[in-house]
Amino acid sequence: MRKTNLLLLFLLIIYCGYSQEKFKITYDQLKEYEGIYEYQNKTTLQIAASPKDTILYAIINESKYALKPSERDVFLNMSKEKVTFLRDQASVINGYSSEEKTYKLISKKVVFPKEMWYPRLNASKDYKYVYQQPKKDLDGLLTGPLDNTGLDKALLGEMMQKIVDGTYQNVHSVLIIKDGKLVFEEYFYDNNKTKLHELRSATKSFVSALTGIAIDKGYIKDKTETVLSYFPDYTFKNLTNDKKQITIENLLTNQSGLDCDVSNPKAEGNETAMNYSDDWIQFTLDLPMVDVPGGKGMYCSGNPITMGKIIERATKMPLPEFAKQTLFKDLGIKNFKWNFKPDASSAETFCQVYLNSRDMAKFGLLYLNKGLWNGKQVVSKAWVEESLSKHSVVQGVNYGYLWWLKYLNVDGVKYNGKAAQGNGGQKIYIWEDQNMITVITGGNYNSQSPSDELIQKYILPSFNTKKSAN
């Protein structure tokens, strides 16, 4: 009996080893799947094999999503759904299937630069970070050294080591403005100071700023105007007296009362469903009411999207054009991309703005300076103060006008910040007490971003008086 058990155990070990080996895949084998493929909504995606971590990635626009091997030709996406690659009679890859839909391979002619896989391409095991003061450019940002800023060079050096060695993955840039000067600026992978980066939901804070500017300039009377009054040509479902009372301010504080809450999987206002709808405004304002306007804070991307459309109707110009003529012009932001079309054509680009990291930092500095830039009041001081004040609680976090009012805890000390943030690790933080802006961009889409941890461990501790007192 004992021999039989030992034999079964031996066979089980062999089987488990065989099973693990069966699904193990090499980099050269992964390269077989590379190419340009059809994707949803008549768009395309790229499939790339990473030489760094031997993982297959689906690249949609600027975003990379990992595909983990499950069995031969079968991978699991980040939602654990199967992506199955298809072969022709000659056993050559010719497409893939996902969620009962089939997509064709369009071309095998793809090139992926090595820089996109490594934080620093030529960094050796003996890599040692050496600080360099950011160079002054013609973008309106002042630069300066770390000396006398209070920031800890050793901590920043440790942070750099851990980003470069891969401890913190997919960090694209880290910038720090202290006392009005850019004193720290580092880029990773194929990112640099001119490359545009997708902001995802950090775009919402720009919509907030443009709302304030539209009110300052008289295009919008005030924040108490009702939302439906801007859409007289629409007929909406689930029309109630409560829905008629939704105001512009309710959109800005995510208190519209509509059945739209990203943290509630049962909510009708599913963001993916909205993204593939023909009209995001119609979709959002058709939703039933589950609360009164000004009630519970519920994170809903349809709210700022609707606000963007209101600005367009009030100013009689596209939202990006209004931004170009006002906010971006005053901040000297010339290089940007913003395709604000709230319909199915934006299903994978989310109506987001693309900016470089320096311009993101300038936006944070504008708000730190109460809306003042180079002597000009770009956004009224009153609007900035209202935007960065608590109006609601969203997902357990205090919330202003499309700004998060967060704190980070460092050794028992709370540091209060105001944040524009988006999926992947996009963060524009305002630290009023420290007179500082931190900007971090990243590519950790639909997964845990290390952005806050980097600030907690390597930037804010420099100012921890409680720690230094010990």
mmCIF file of C-alpha atoms in Angstrom, residues 227-237 239 243-244 277-287 305-306 308-310 312-313 340-343:
data_model
loop_
_atom_site.group_PDB
_atom_site.id
_atom_site.type_symbol
_atom_site.label_atom_id
_atom_site.label_comp_id
_atom_site.label_asym_id
_atom_site.label_seq_id
_atom_site.Cartn_x
_atom_site.Cartn_y
_atom_site.Cartn_z
ATOM 1 C CA VAL A 227 -28.097 70.190 -17.195
ATOM 2 C CA LEU A 228 -31.184 69.336 -19.246
ATOM 3 C CA SER A 229 -31.655 72.986 -20.203
ATOM 4 C CA TYR A 230 -28.602 72.570 -22.472
ATOM 5 C CA PHE A 231 -30.199 69.682 -24.383
ATOM 6 C CA PRO A 232 -33.637 70.869 -25.555
ATOM 7 C CA ASP A 233 -33.255 68.826 -28.750
ATOM 8 C CA TYR A 234 -32.992 65.533 -26.816
ATOM 9 C CA THR A 235 -35.759 63.307 -25.511
ATOM 10 C CA PHE A 236 -34.632 61.401 -22.439
ATOM 11 C CA LYS A 237 -35.864 58.191 -20.847
ATOM 12 C CA LEU A 239 -37.493 61.581 -17.027
ATOM 13 C CA LYS A 243 -33.551 64.459 -13.212
ATOM 14 C CA LYS A 244 -34.738 67.903 -14.330
ATOM 15 C CA SER A 277 -22.986 53.551 -27.443
ATOM 16 C CA ASP A 278 -23.771 55.929 -30.299
ATOM 17 C CA ASP A 279 -24.211 58.966 -28.052
ATOM 18 C CA TRP A 280 -22.638 59.114 -24.583
ATOM 19 C CA ILE A 281 -24.795 62.083 -23.577
ATOM 20 C CA GLN A 282 -27.977 60.234 -24.509
ATOM 21 C CA PHE A 283 -26.737 57.114 -22.717
ATOM 22 C CA THR A 284 -25.870 59.010 -19.525
ATOM 23 C CA LEU A 285 -28.957 61.185 -19.253
ATOM 24 C CA ASP A 286 -31.260 58.275 -20.160
ATOM 25 C CA LEU A 287 -30.186 56.457 -16.977
ATOM 26 C CA ILE A 305 -18.390 63.896 -20.483
ATOM 27 C CA THR A 306 -21.789 65.594 -20.290
ATOM 28 C CA GLY A 308 -17.702 68.744 -21.740
ATOM 29 C CA LYS A 309 -20.638 68.750 -24.144
ATOM 30 C CA ILE A 310 -22.307 71.571 -22.169
ATOM 31 C CA GLU A 312 -19.235 72.967 -26.326
ATOM 32 C CA ARG A 313 -22.849 74.072 -26.583
ATOM 33 C CA PHE A 340 -13.538 64.875 -27.845
ATOM 34 C CA LYS A 341 -16.195 62.866 -29.662
ATOM 35 C CA PRO A 342 -18.480 61.218 -27.100
ATOM 36 C CA ASP A 343 -19.648 58.320 -29.216
#
